Coordinates of C-alpha atoms and ligand atoms in Angstrom, one line a residue:
X1123 CA 14.0 7.4 -21.8
X1124 CA 10.4 7.3 -22.5
X1125 CA 8.9 5.1 -25.2
X1126 CA 5.5 5.9 -26.3
X1127 CA 2.9 3.7 -28.0
X1128 CA 0.7 5.5 -30.3
X1129 CA -1.9 4.4 -32.7
X1130 CA -0.5 3.7 -36.1
X1131 CA -1.9 3.0 -39.5
X1132 CA -0.7 -0.5 -39.3
X1133 CA -2.3 -3.0 -36.9
X1134 CA 0.7 -2.9 -34.7
X1135 CA 1.6 -0.4 -32.1
X1136 CA 4.8 1.4 -32.6
X1137 CA 7.1 2.3 -29.8
X1138 CA 8.5 5.7 -30.5
X1139 CA 11.9 5.9 -29.2
X1140 CA 13.7 9.1 -28.6
X1141 CA 17.4 9.4 -29.1
X1142 CA 18.3 8.3 -25.6
X1143 CA 16.1 5.3 -25.8
X1144 CA 17.6 4.3 -29.1
X1145 CA 21.1 4.6 -27.7
X1146 CA 20.1 2.6 -24.7
X1147 CA 18.6 0.0 -27.0
X1148 CA 21.9 -0.1 -28.9
X1149 CA 23.7 -0.6 -25.7
X1150 CA 21.5 -3.6 -24.8
X1151 CA 21.7 -5.1 -28.2
X1152 CA 25.4 -4.7 -28.3
X1153 CA 25.5 -6.5 -25.0
X1154 CA 23.4 -9.3 -26.4
X1155 CA 25.8 -9.5 -29.3
X1156 CA 28.6 -9.6 -26.9
X1157 CA 26.8 -12.4 -25.2
X1158 CA 26.9 -14.3 -28.4
X1159 CA 30.5 -13.6 -29.3
X1160 CA 32.1 -13.3 -25.9
X1161 CA 31.8 -14.8 -22.5
X1162 CA 29.7 -13.5 -19.6
X1163 CA 32.8 -12.2 -18.1
X1164 CA 33.4 -9.9 -21.0
X1165 CA 29.9 -8.5 -20.6
X1166 CA 30.6 -7.9 -16.9
X1167 CA 34.0 -6.3 -17.7
X1168 CA 32.2 -3.9 -20.0
X1169 CA 29.5 -3.1 -17.4
X1170 CA 32.1 -2.8 -14.7
X1171 CA 34.1 -0.3 -16.6
X1172 CA 31.0 1.8 -17.1
X1173 CA 30.1 1.3 -13.5
X1174 CA 33.5 2.5 -12.3
X1175 CA 33.1 5.6 -14.4
X1176 CA 29.6 6.1 -13.0
X1177 CA 30.7 5.4 -9.5
X1178 CA 33.6 7.8 -9.7
X1179 CA 31.2 10.6 -10.5
X1180 CA 28.7 9.3 -8.0
X1181 CA 31.3 9.2 -5.3
X1182 CA 32.2 12.8 -6.0
X1183 CA 28.6 13.7 -5.6
X1184 CA 27.8 11.6 -2.6
X1185 CA 29.2 14.1 -0.1
X1186 CA 27.3 16.9 -1.9
X1187 CA 24.1 14.9 -1.9
X1188 CA 21.7 17.6 -0.7
X1189 CA 18.1 17.5 0.0
X1190 CA 17.4 18.5 -3.5
X1191 CA 19.7 16.1 -5.2
X1192 CA 19.9 18.3 -8.1
X1193 CA 23.1 17.1 -9.7
X1194 CA 22.9 14.1 -11.9
X1195 CA 24.8 12.5 -14.7
X1196 CA 23.4 10.1 -17.1
X1197 CA 26.1 7.5 -17.3
X1198 CA 23.9 4.4 -17.2
X1199 CA 25.6 1.2 -17.9
X1200 CA 22.6 -0.6 -19.3
X1201 CA 19.1 0.4 -20.3
X1202 CA 16.1 -0.1 -19.2
X1203 CA 11.3 -6.1 -17.0
X1204 CA -9.1 -27.8 -9.6
X1205 CA -8.8 -26.3 -6.8
X1206 CA -8.9 -30.0 -6.9
X1207 CA -6.1 -32.4 -7.4
X1208 CA -7.2 -32.4 -11.0
X1209 CA -5.3 -29.3 -11.6
X1210 CA -2.2 -30.6 -10.0
X1211 CA -2.6 -33.9 -11.6
X1212 CA -3.0 -32.5 -15.1
X1213 CA 0.2 -30.5 -14.7
X1214 CA 2.0 -33.5 -13.3
X1215 CA 0.6 -35.8 -16.0
X1216 CA 1.8 -33.4 -18.7
X1217 CA 5.2 -33.2 -17.0
X1218 CA 5.5 -37.0 -16.7
X1219 CA 4.5 -37.6 -20.3
X1220 CA 7.1 -35.1 -21.4
X1221 CA 9.6 -37.0 -19.3
X1222 CA 8.6 -40.3 -20.7
X1223 CA 8.9 -38.9 -24.2
X1224 CA 12.4 -37.7 -23.5
X1225 CA 13.3 -40.8 -21.6
X1226 CA 14.7 -38.9 -18.6
X1227 CA 12.4 -40.2 -15.9
X1228 CA 14.1 -40.7 -12.6
X1229 CA 17.5 -39.6 -13.7
X1230 CA 17.5 -36.9 -10.9
X1231 CA 18.1 -39.6 -8.4
X1232 CA 21.4 -40.4 -9.9
X1233 CA 22.7 -36.9 -9.5
X1234 CA 24.5 -35.5 -6.5
X1235 CA 22.7 -32.2 -6.2
X1236 CA 23.4 -31.4 -2.6
X1237 CA 26.4 -30.4 -0.6
X1238 CA 26.1 -31.5 3.0
X1239 CA 24.7 -28.7 5.1
X1240 CA 26.2 -28.1 8.5
X1241 CA 22.8 -27.2 9.9
X1242 CA 20.2 -29.0 7.9
X1243 CA 20.4 -32.8 7.6
X1244 CA 17.6 -33.3 5.1
X1245 CA 18.4 -34.5 1.6
X1246 CA 16.3 -32.9 -1.0
X1247 CA 16.5 -36.1 -3.1
X1248 CA 13.8 -37.6 -0.8
X1249 CA 11.6 -34.6 -1.6
X1250 CA 12.0 -34.8 -5.3
X1251 CA 10.2 -38.0 -6.4
X1252 CA 9.0 -36.4 -9.6
X1253 CA 12.0 -34.2 -10.5
X1254 CA 13.6 -34.6 -13.8
X1255 CA 17.0 -34.2 -15.2
X1256 CA 15.7 -31.6 -17.6
X1257 CA 18.4 -29.9 -19.7
X1258 CA 19.8 -26.9 -17.9
X1259 CA 17.9 -23.8 -18.9
X1260 CA 19.8 -20.6 -18.8
X1261 CA 22.6 -21.7 -16.6
X1262 CA 26.0 -21.4 -18.1
X1263 CA 27.7 -21.2 -14.7
X1264 CA 27.1 -21.4 -11.0
X1265 CA 24.6 -24.0 -10.0
X1266 CA 23.0 -25.7 -12.9
X1267 CA 21.3 -28.4 -10.9
X1268 CA 19.6 -25.9 -8.8
X1269 CA 18.3 -24.1 -11.9
X1270 CA 17.1 -27.4 -13.3
X1271 CA 15.3 -28.2 -10.2
X1272 CA 13.8 -24.7 -10.1
X1273 CA 12.5 -25.0 -13.7
X1274 CA 10.9 -28.4 -13.0
X1275 CA 9.2 -27.2 -9.8
X1276 CA 8.0 -24.1 -11.6
X1277 CA 6.5 -26.2 -14.4
X1278 CA 4.8 -28.4 -11.8
X1279 CA 3.1 -25.4 -10.3
X1280 CA 1.3 -24.5 -13.5
X1281 CA -2.4 -23.9 -13.1
X1282 CA -4.5 -24.8 -16.2
X1283 CA -7.9 -23.5 -17.2
X1284 CA -9.5 -25.2 -20.2
X1285 CA -6.2 -26.9 -20.9
X1286 CA -4.3 -23.6 -21.1
X1287 CA -1.7 -22.5 -18.5
X1288 CA -3.0 -19.4 -16.8
X1289 CA -0.7 -18.9 -13.8
X1290 CA 1.2 -20.7 -11.1
X1291 CA 0.2 -21.9 -7.6
X1292 CA 1.4 -19.8 -4.7
X1293 CA 3.1 -22.8 -3.1
X1294 CA 4.3 -25.4 -5.5
X1295 CA 3.3 -28.9 -4.7
X1296 CA 4.3 -29.0 -1.1
X1297 CA 3.2 -32.3 0.3
X1298 CA 3.2 -30.9 3.8
X1299 CA 1.4 -27.5 2.9
X1300 CA -1.6 -26.3 4.7
X1301 CA -4.7 -25.5 2.8
X1302 CA -4.3 -21.8 3.2
X1303 CA -3.2 -19.9 0.1
X1304 CA -2.0 -23.2 -1.3
X1305 CA -4.1 -23.5 -4.4
X1306 CA -4.4 -20.0 -5.7
X1307 CA -2.7 -18.0 -8.4
X1308 CA -1.7 -14.7 -6.7
X1309 CA -1.3 -11.9 -9.2
X1310 CA 1.8 -10.4 -7.5
X1311 CA 3.4 -13.9 -7.0
X1312 CA 3.0 -14.6 -10.6
X1313 CA 5.2 -11.7 -11.7
X1314 CA 8.6 -13.3 -11.2
X1315 CA 7.3 -16.5 -12.8
X1316 CA 6.1 -14.5 -15.8
X1317 CA 9.5 -12.8 -16.0
X1318 CA 11.3 -16.2 -15.8
X1319 CA 9.3 -17.4 -18.8
X1320 CA 9.9 -14.2 -20.7
X1321 CA 13.7 -14.5 -20.1
X1322 CA 13.9 -18.3 -20.6
X1323 CA 16.6 -19.5 -22.9
X1324 CA 17.2 -20.8 -25.5
X1325 CA 13.8 -19.3 -26.3
X1326 CA 11.2 -17.5 -24.2
X1327 CA 7.8 -19.0 -23.5
X1328 CA 5.4 -16.1 -23.3
X1329 CA 2.2 -18.1 -23.7
X1330 CA 1.5 -18.5 -20.0
X1331 CA 2.1 -14.7 -19.5
X1332 CA -0.4 -13.8 -22.3
X1333 CA -3.0 -16.2 -20.9
X1334 CA -2.5 -14.8 -17.4
X1335 CA -2.9 -11.2 -18.6
X1336 CA -6.1 -12.0 -20.5
X1337 CA -7.6 -14.1 -17.8
X1338 CA -7.0 -11.5 -15.1
X1339 CA -8.4 -8.8 -17.4
X1340 CA -11.5 -10.9 -17.7
X1341 CA -11.8 -11.1 -13.9
X1342 CA -11.4 -7.4 -13.6
X1343 CA -14.7 -7.1 -15.5
X1344 CA -16.6 -8.9 -12.8
X1345 CA -18.9 -7.0 -10.5
X1346 CA -17.0 -6.8 -7.2
X1347 CA -19.2 -6.6 -4.1
X1348 CA -18.2 -7.1 -0.5
X1349 CA -21.0 -6.7 2.1
X1350 CA -23.2 -4.8 -0.2
X1351 CA -20.5 -2.4 -1.1
X1352 CA -19.2 -2.3 -4.7
X1353 CA -15.5 -1.9 -5.4
X1354 CA -14.1 0.3 -8.2
X1355 CA -14.4 -1.1 -11.7
X1356 CA -10.7 -1.1 -12.3
X1357 CA -9.8 -3.3 -9.2
X1358 CA -7.7 -6.3 -10.2
X1359 CA -8.0 -9.5 -8.2
X1360 CA -5.4 -10.4 -5.5
X1361 CA -5.7 -14.0 -6.6
X1362 CA -7.9 -16.5 -8.4
X1363 CA -8.3 -20.2 -8.5
X1364 CA -9.7 -22.8 -10.9
X1365 CA -12.6 -24.9 -9.4
X1366 CA -14.3 -27.9 -10.9
X1367 CA -18.1 -27.3 -10.9
X1368 CA -19.4 -30.9 -10.7
X1369 CA -23.0 -29.8 -11.3
X1370 CA -22.2 -28.1 -14.6
X1371 CA -19.3 -30.5 -15.1
X1372 CA -16.9 -27.7 -16.1
X1373 CA -14.1 -25.7 -14.8
X1374 CA -14.9 -22.3 -13.4
X1375 CA -12.8 -19.4 -12.1
X1376 CA -13.1 -18.0 -8.6
X1377 CA -11.5 -14.7 -7.9
X1378 CA -10.7 -12.8 -4.7
X1379 CA -10.7 -9.1 -4.7
X1380 CA -9.9 -8.7 -1.0
X1381 CA -13.2 -10.1 0.2
X1382 CA -11.6 -13.4 1.4
X1383 CA -8.2 -11.9 2.2
X1384 CA -7.0 -11.7 5.8
X1385 CA -8.1 -8.2 6.8
X1386 CA -10.4 -7.8 3.8
X1387 CA -8.2 -5.4 1.9
X1388 CA -8.2 -5.0 -1.8
X1389 CA -4.8 -5.4 -3.5
X1390 CA -3.7 -2.0 -4.7
X1391 CA -0.6 -3.5 -6.2
X1392 CA -2.3 -6.0 -8.5
X1393 CA -3.4 -3.5 -11.1
X1394 CA 0.0 -1.9 -11.2
X1395 CA 1.8 -5.2 -11.5
X1396 CA -0.6 -6.1 -14.3
X1397 CA 0.3 -3.0 -16.3
X1398 CA 4.0 -3.4 -15.6
X1399 CA 3.8 -7.0 -16.8
X1400 CA 1.9 -6.1 -19.9
X1401 CA 4.9 -3.9 -20.8
X1402 CA 7.4 -6.6 -20.0
X1403 CA 5.4 -9.0 -22.3
X1404 CA 5.3 -6.4 -25.1
X1405 CA 9.0 -5.5 -24.7
X1406 CA 10.0 -9.1 -24.8
X1407 CA 7.8 -10.4 -27.6
X1408 CA 7.3 -7.3 -29.7
X1409 CA 3.7 -8.5 -29.9
X1410 CA 2.2 -5.0 -29.7
X1411 CA -1.2 -6.3 -30.8
X1412 CA -2.0 -7.5 -27.2
X1413 CA -1.6 -4.1 -25.7
X1414 CA -3.5 -2.5 -28.5
X1415 CA -6.6 -4.6 -28.1
X1416 CA -9.5 -2.4 -27.1
X1417 CA -10.3 -4.5 -24.0
X1418 CA -6.7 -4.3 -22.9
X1419 CA -6.6 -0.6 -23.4
X1420 CA -9.8 -0.3 -21.4
X1421 CA -8.4 -2.5 -18.6
X1422 CA -5.5 -0.2 -18.3
X1423 CA -7.6 2.9 -18.3
X1424 CA -9.9 1.5 -15.6
X1425 CA -6.9 0.8 -13.3
X1426 CA -5.6 4.3 -13.9
X1427 CA -9.0 5.9 -13.4
X1428 CA -9.1 4.5 -9.9
X1429 CA -5.9 6.3 -9.0
X1430 CA -6.2 9.5 -10.9
X1431 CA -9.6 10.7 -9.8
X1432 CA -9.7 14.1 -8.1
X1433 CA -10.4 14.2 -4.4
X1434 CA -9.4 15.9 -1.2
X1435 CA -5.7 15.0 -1.7
X1436 CA -3.0 17.6 -1.2
X1437 CA -0.3 15.0 -2.1
X1438 CA 0.2 13.3 -5.4
X1439 CA 0.8 10.0 -3.6
X1440 CA -1.9 7.4 -3.3
X1441 CA -3.7 6.9 0.0
X1442 CA -3.8 3.3 1.0
X1443 CA -5.1 1.0 3.7
X1444 CA -2.8 -1.3 5.6
X1445 CA -2.3 -4.7 4.0
X1446 CA -2.9 -3.7 0.4
X1447 CA 0.3 -5.0 -1.2
X1448 CA 2.9 -7.7 -0.6
X1449 CA 2.7 -6.9 3.1
X1450 CA -0.9 -8.0 3.3
X1451 CA -1.4 -7.7 7.0
X1452 CA -1.5 -4.9 9.5
X1453 CA 2.1 -3.6 9.7
X1454 CA 1.7 0.2 10.0
X1455 CA 2.2 0.8 6.3
X1456 CA -1.2 2.5 5.9
X1457 CA -1.1 6.0 4.5
X1458 CA 1.3 6.6 1.6
X1459 CA 3.6 3.5 1.6
X1460 CA 6.7 3.7 -0.6
X1461 CA 6.0 0.3 -2.2
X1462 CA 2.6 1.4 -3.6
X1463 CA 3.9 4.9 -4.6
X1464 CA 6.8 3.4 -6.6
X1465 CA 4.6 0.8 -8.3
X1466 CA 2.1 3.6 -9.1
X1467 CA 4.9 5.6 -10.7
X1468 CA 6.2 2.6 -12.6
X1469 CA 2.7 1.7 -13.9
X1470 CA 2.0 5.3 -14.9
X1471 CA 5.2 5.3 -17.0
X1472 CA 4.4 2.0 -18.6
X1473 CA 0.9 3.0 -19.4
X1474 CA 2.3 6.2 -20.9
X1475 CA 4.1 4.0 -23.4
X1476 CA 1.3 1.7 -24.2
X1477 CA -1.9 3.8 -24.2
X1478 CA -3.0 4.7 -27.7
X1479 CA -3.5 8.3 -28.2
X1480 CA -7.0 9.0 -29.4
X1481 CA -9.7 11.5 -28.5
X1482 CA -10.8 9.2 -25.8
X1483 CA -7.6 9.0 -24.0
X1484 CA -5.8 12.2 -24.7
X1485 CA -7.1 13.8 -21.4
X1486 CA -6.0 10.7 -19.5
X1487 CA -2.6 10.8 -21.0
X1488 CA -2.2 14.5 -19.9
X1489 CA -3.2 13.6 -16.4
X1490 CA -0.7 10.8 -16.4
X1491 CA 2.0 13.2 -17.4
X1492 CA 1.1 15.7 -14.7
X1493 CA 0.9 13.0 -12.1
X1494 CA 4.3 11.6 -13.0
X1495 CA 5.9 15.0 -12.6
X1496 CA 4.2 15.7 -9.3
X1497 CA 4.8 12.2 -7.9
X1498 CA 8.5 12.2 -8.7
X1499 CA 9.0 15.6 -7.1
X1500 CA 7.2 14.6 -4.0
X1501 CA 9.0 11.2 -3.5
X1502 CA 12.4 12.3 -4.5
X1503 CA 12.3 15.2 -2.1
X1504 CA 10.1 14.2 0.8
X1505 CA 10.8 10.5 1.1
X1506 CA 14.5 10.7 0.6
X1507 CA 16.7 10.2 3.7
X1508 CA 20.5 10.3 3.9
X1509 CA 22.9 11.6 6.5
X1510 CA 22.4 15.2 5.6
X1511 CA 18.7 15.0 5.4
X1512 CA 18.5 13.2 8.7
X1513 CA 20.5 15.9 10.3
X1514 CA 18.1 18.5 8.7
X1515 CA 15.1 16.8 10.1
X1516 CA 16.7 16.4 13.5
X1517 CA 17.1 20.2 13.6
X1518 CA 13.6 21.0 12.2
X1519 CA 11.5 23.7 13.8
X1520 CA 7.8 22.8 14.2
X1521 CA 4.5 24.6 13.9
X1522 CA 5.5 26.5 10.8
X1523 CA 2.4 27.8 9.3
X1524 CA 2.6 29.1 5.7
X1525 CA 3.7 28.1 2.2
X1526 CA 7.3 28.9 3.1
X1527 CA 7.5 26.1 5.8
X1528 CA 10.6 24.0 5.7
X1529 CA 9.2 21.3 7.9
X1530 CA 6.2 21.0 5.6
X1531 CA 4.5 18.0 7.3
X1532 CA 5.2 19.2 10.8
X1533 CA 7.4 16.3 11.7
X1534 CA 8.4 16.5 15.4
X1535 CA 12.1 15.7 15.6
X1536 CA 11.5 13.7 18.9
X1537 CA 9.6 11.2 16.8
X1538 CA 12.7 10.1 15.0
X1539 CA 13.5 6.6 16.3
X1540 CA 16.9 6.0 17.9
X1541 CA 17.8 3.2 15.6
X1542 CA 17.9 5.4 12.6
X1543 CA 20.8 7.5 13.9
X1544 CA 22.9 4.4 14.1
X1545 CA 21.6 2.8 10.9
X1546 CA 22.3 5.8 8.7
X1547 CA 25.8 5.5 7.2
X1548 CA 27.7 8.5 6.0
X1549 CA 27.7 7.0 2.6
X1550 CA 24.2 6.0 1.4
X1551 CA 20.6 6.8 1.6
X1552 CA 17.1 5.4 0.9
X1553 CA 13.4 6.3 0.5
X1554 CA 11.7 5.9 3.8
X1555 CA 8.5 3.9 4.2
X1556 CA 5.9 6.6 4.5
X1557 CA 5.3 10.3 4.7
X1558 CA 2.1 12.0 5.9
X1559 CA 1.2 14.8 8.3
X1560 CA 3.5 14.7 11.4
X1561 CA 4.5 11.2 10.5
X1562 CA 7.6 9.8 8.8
X1563 CA 8.0 6.1 8.9
X1564 CA 11.8 5.7 8.8
X1565 CA 11.8 2.0 8.2
X1566 CA 13.5 0.5 5.1
X1567 CA 11.3 -1.4 2.7
X1568 CA 13.1 -3.3 0.0
X1569 CA 10.4 -3.5 -2.6
X1570 CA 9.7 0.2 -2.7
X1571 CA 13.4 1.1 -3.0
X1572 CA 14.1 -1.4 -5.8
X1573 CA 11.0 -0.5 -7.8
X1574 CA 12.0 3.2 -7.4
X1575 CA 15.3 2.3 -9.0
X1576 CA 13.8 0.2 -11.8
X1577 CA 11.2 2.8 -12.7
X1578 CA 13.8 5.6 -12.6
X1579 CA 11.8 7.3 -9.8
X1580 CA 15.1 7.4 -8.0
X1581 CA 17.6 9.7 -9.6
X1582 CA 20.9 8.2 -10.6
X1583 CA 22.5 9.8 -7.5
X1584 CA 19.8 8.3 -5.3
X1585 CA 20.2 4.9 -7.0
X1586 CA 23.9 5.0 -6.2
X1587 CA 23.2 6.0 -2.6
X1588 CA 20.7 3.1 -2.2
X1589 CA 23.3 0.6 -3.4
X1590 CA 25.8 2.2 -1.0
X1591 CA 23.4 1.7 1.8
X1592 CA 22.9 -2.0 1.0
X1593 CA 26.7 -2.5 1.0
X1594 CA 27.2 -0.5 4.2
X1595 CA 24.4 -2.3 6.0
X1596 CA 24.9 -5.7 4.5
X1597 CA 24.6 -7.6 7.8
X1598 CA 21.3 -5.9 8.6
X1599 CA 19.6 -5.9 5.2
X1600 CA 21.0 -9.2 3.7
X1601 CA 22.5 -11.1 6.6
X1602 CA 22.7 -14.8 6.0
X1603 CA 19.7 -15.2 3.8
X1604 CA 18.6 -12.4 1.4
X1605 CA 16.5 -10.3 1.8
X1606 CA 14.9 -8.3 4.6
X1607 CA 11.5 -7.1 3.4
X1608 CA 11.5 -4.4 6.0
X1609 CA 14.1 -3.1 8.6
X1610 CA 14.1 -3.0 11.6
X1611 CA 11.4 -5.2 13.2
X1612 CA 8.7 -3.7 15.4
X1613 CA 9.1 -5.0 18.9
X1614 CA 7.4 -4.9 22.3
X1615 CA 4.8 -2.2 22.8
X1616 CA 5.2 -0.9 19.3
X1617 CA 4.5 -4.4 17.8
X1618 CA 1.6 -4.6 20.1
X1619 CA 0.1 -1.3 19.0
X1620 CA 1.1 -1.3 15.3
X1621 CA 0.4 -4.9 14.3
X1622 CA -2.4 -5.4 16.8
X1623 CA -0.4 -8.2 18.5
X1624 CA -0.1 -10.2 15.2
X1625 CA 1.3 -13.6 16.2
X1626 CA 2.5 -14.1 12.6
X1627 CA 4.4 -10.8 12.5
X1628 CA 6.4 -11.1 15.6
X1629 CA 9.8 -9.4 15.6
X1630 CA 12.2 -10.5 12.9
X1631 CA 9.6 -12.8 11.4
X1632 CA 7.5 -12.8 8.2
X1633 CA 6.6 -9.2 7.2
X1634 CA 8.1 -7.8 10.3
X1635 CA 11.8 -8.0 9.5
X1636 CA 11.7 -11.4 8.0
X1637 CA 13.9 -12.3 5.0
X1638 CA 12.2 -13.2 1.7
X1639 CA 14.2 -15.0 -1.0
X1640 CA 11.8 -13.9 -3.7
X1641 CA 13.1 -10.4 -3.4
X1642 CA 16.4 -11.6 -4.9
X1643 CA 15.2 -10.8 -8.4
X1644 CA 14.3 -7.3 -7.5
X1645 CA 17.7 -6.7 -5.9
X1646 CA 19.4 -8.2 -8.8
X1647 CA 17.6 -6.1 -11.3
X1648 CA 18.2 -2.9 -9.3
X1649 CA 21.9 -3.8 -8.9
X1650 CA 22.3 -4.3 -12.6
X1651 CA 20.6 -1.0 -13.4
X1652 CA 22.9 0.7 -10.9
X1653 CA 26.0 -0.9 -12.4
X1654 CA 26.7 -2.8 -9.2
X1655 CA 26.1 -6.5 -10.2
X1656 CA 28.7 -7.7 -7.7
X1657 CA 26.2 -6.9 -4.9
X1658 CA 23.6 -9.2 -6.5
X1659 CA 26.2 -11.9 -7.1
X1660 CA 27.1 -12.0 -3.4
X1661 CA 23.4 -12.3 -2.5
X1662 CA 22.8 -15.0 -5.1
X1663 CA 25.7 -17.0 -3.6
X1664 CA 24.1 -16.9 -0.2
X1665 CA 20.8 -18.1 -1.6
X1666 CA 22.5 -20.9 -3.4
X1667 CA 24.0 -22.3 -0.2
X1668 CA 20.6 -23.0 1.3
X1669 CA 17.5 -22.3 -0.6
X1670 CA 17.1 -25.6 -2.4
X1671 CA 18.4 -27.6 0.6
X1672 CA 15.8 -25.9 2.8
X1673 CA 13.1 -26.8 0.2
X1674 CA 12.5 -23.2 -1.1
X1675 CA 10.8 -21.7 1.9
X1676 CA 8.6 -18.7 1.6
X1677 CA 10.6 -16.7 4.2
X1678 CA 13.3 -16.9 6.9
X1679 CA 13.2 -15.5 10.4
X1680 CA 15.8 -13.9 12.7
X1681 CA 17.9 -10.8 12.6
X1682 CA 20.2 -12.4 10.1
X1683 CA 17.6 -14.5 8.4
X1684 CA 19.2 -17.7 9.7
X1685 CA 16.1 -19.7 10.5
X1686 CA 13.4 -21.1 8.2
X1687 CA 10.3 -19.0 8.9
X1688 CA 8.1 -20.4 11.7
X1689 CA 5.0 -20.6 9.4
X1690 CA 6.8 -20.6 6.1
X1691 CA 5.4 -22.8 3.5
X1692 CA 8.0 -24.9 1.5
X1693 CA 8.4 -24.9 -2.2
X1694 CA 6.9 -21.4 -2.4
X1695 CA 6.7 -20.7 -6.1
X1696 CA 8.0 -17.1 -6.0
X1697 CA 11.0 -18.2 -4.0
X1698 CA 11.7 -20.5 -6.9
X1699 CA 11.0 -18.1 -9.7
X1700 CA 12.7 -15.2 -8.0
X1701 CA 15.9 -17.2 -7.9
X1702 CA 15.5 -18.1 -11.6
X1703 CA 15.0 -14.5 -12.7
X1704 CA 18.0 -13.3 -10.7
X1705 CA 20.1 -15.9 -12.4
X1706 CA 18.7 -15.2 -15.9
X1707 CA 19.5 -11.5 -15.4
X1708 CA 22.9 -11.9 -14.0
X1709 CA 23.8 -14.2 -16.9
X1710 CA 22.2 -12.0 -19.5
X1711 CA 22.0 -8.4 -18.2
X1712 CA 20.1 -7.2 -21.3
X1713 CA 17.1 -9.0 -19.8
X1714 CA 16.9 -6.0 -17.5
X1715 CA 15.2 -4.0 -20.3
X1716 CA 12.1 -6.0 -19.8
X1717 CA 11.6 -4.7 -16.3
X1718 CA 13.3 -1.3 -16.2
X1719 CA 12.7 2.2 -17.6
X1720 CA 15.2 4.8 -18.5
X1721 CA 15.1 8.1 -16.7
X1722 CA 12.7 10.6 -18.3
X1723 CA 14.7 13.7 -18.7
X1724 CA 11.5 15.7 -19.1
X1725 CA 10.8 15.2 -15.5
X1726 CA 12.1 18.3 -13.7
X1727 CA 14.4 17.9 -10.8
X1728 CA 13.7 21.0 -8.9
X1729 CA 15.9 22.2 -6.2
X1730 CA 14.0 22.3 -2.9
X1731 CA 13.9 25.7 -1.5
X1732 CA 11.8 27.4 1.0
X1733 CA 9.3 28.5 -1.6
X1734 CA 9.5 25.5 -3.9
X1735 CA 6.0 24.4 -3.3
X1736 CA 4.5 27.8 -3.3
X1737 CA 1.3 26.9 -5.1
X1738 CA -0.7 29.5 -7.0
X1739 CA 1.4 32.5 -7.9
X1740 CA 3.3 30.9 -10.7
Ligands
GLC2438 C1 1.3 -14.0 1.8 C2 2.2 -12.8 1.4 C3 1.7 -12.2 0.1 C4 1.6 -13.3 -1.0 C5 0.8 -14.5 -0.5 C6 0.9 -15.7 -1.5 O1 0.0 -13.6 2.1 O2 2.2 -11.9 2.4 O3 2.5 -11.2 -0.3 O4 1.1 -12.8 -2.2 O5 1.3 -15.0 0.8 O6 2.2 -16.1 -1.6

């Protein structure tokens, strides 16, 4: 349930926990206790028994899942996540001096870390000249050497500014990498790295996360002008890099707010991730002083001001341009994409906990509360698709004019694509990609659905149904290499029109139905929250068979994700950190609390009726 940060007489912010939150906390801490006393298996037995109980209820409800999804039970198993070689060199130097100190240099070579691969002949050993035999961090079981390698590579991707780590490179030290995107810290890419360091055992290492939060906050304060047009004050950068200014003989930061990005789109997701990460940091470290700092409070408010300003909107969802999030190219996600709406909801709820209540912010807090209510109503009802709802839409009448319209957005049933009738299982459902006038984008997008689960935008019944869908459509959504970013791919004429003939986004490649290992952490977190860790375990096993052997590619291509992506960079940092976070969560499920919020029972779950959105009379 909701935690709230209020100003307090002490210097520290206090999280006010209501009863549910306190119970949830108890459940997490009892789990951490169990972790100390019992084995991981015991923890899972406990989760599984809760899950079975939850699933039993959920199964009973599945058939009755109606458009309104009004029934819900709160049986949650767990609670609430130099530009130059100088940079690289300094990271590498530091690493090697650490290695020398600990006397472990070169010991990687002596280890057999690879099983022979039937399809890939490469031995990773040749690619790992600098890898160390660092002590296994966080791996009690499974694949310790792969985790060791991941930690080493992650450390080698650190970017330093004035000798402090402030982020990680998008692609970690790939000797064969192209220049493009190679030497930048991407805000969204850094999130799984940050979580890995917050979850790290035996002790977390939050310093890089704090530095990153403060450095990006500083960049937000820059004047952002593209072609004489000034962007909103709250916009956070998509990425930044550290350059060496030889004239001044000092390091300087260079940020990109979309002006250099392909397609020139500002990243709407950066600000939301920043707020979400601030909460993760606070939750992990209990260092409330960071969130309480006036500059940090201001940064949060500026991000929210951008999204909460009044305008012409009739929907509570946020209108976006194509390419404003992880899918940063034209892919037909313009409008009201689920990824952004779910992140928006998540960030609003995190800000609700962290904003200090004073005269200055009380109005903003009220607006946040109202928006959370409206947004959850809108998404839970209008984006939800399951067998029953698909059938309803299939039978929609059109041209209904008045408040009592059932087909509120005038969706023409003929616009439902054929594939969705086959794809939709009797058991399961998901939030579709986009809803706007006369347009429903029926595609599946993983990020939006997982974030909806983690933020509790999805009701418990919807969470169960999403997990059911993943199981029922395993071959399509997971295949041989997790995970499909979007399903299905756009092909032929549609690809032509929607992507503008984008040669990088051809069918079943990259954003257009490609498979992205980084998404493993999101799936794992969502599975744990849903009480279905076995789904994540299956996916992790698949990743462990190939990811390291394939040199941690950015993405895979093909219907089943069998082929390394045609333009995929190797040693992509978030492929590495995504794997680590998934492992750290599956080994210690209480880590989920850092990146998940309990359901807010105050949010109404209205039954959708003909007149449910009748506006003025009530
Ligand atoms: C690609 C991805 C984007 C990511 C960037 C850096 O542009 O589409 O989501 O942030 O690479 O890895």
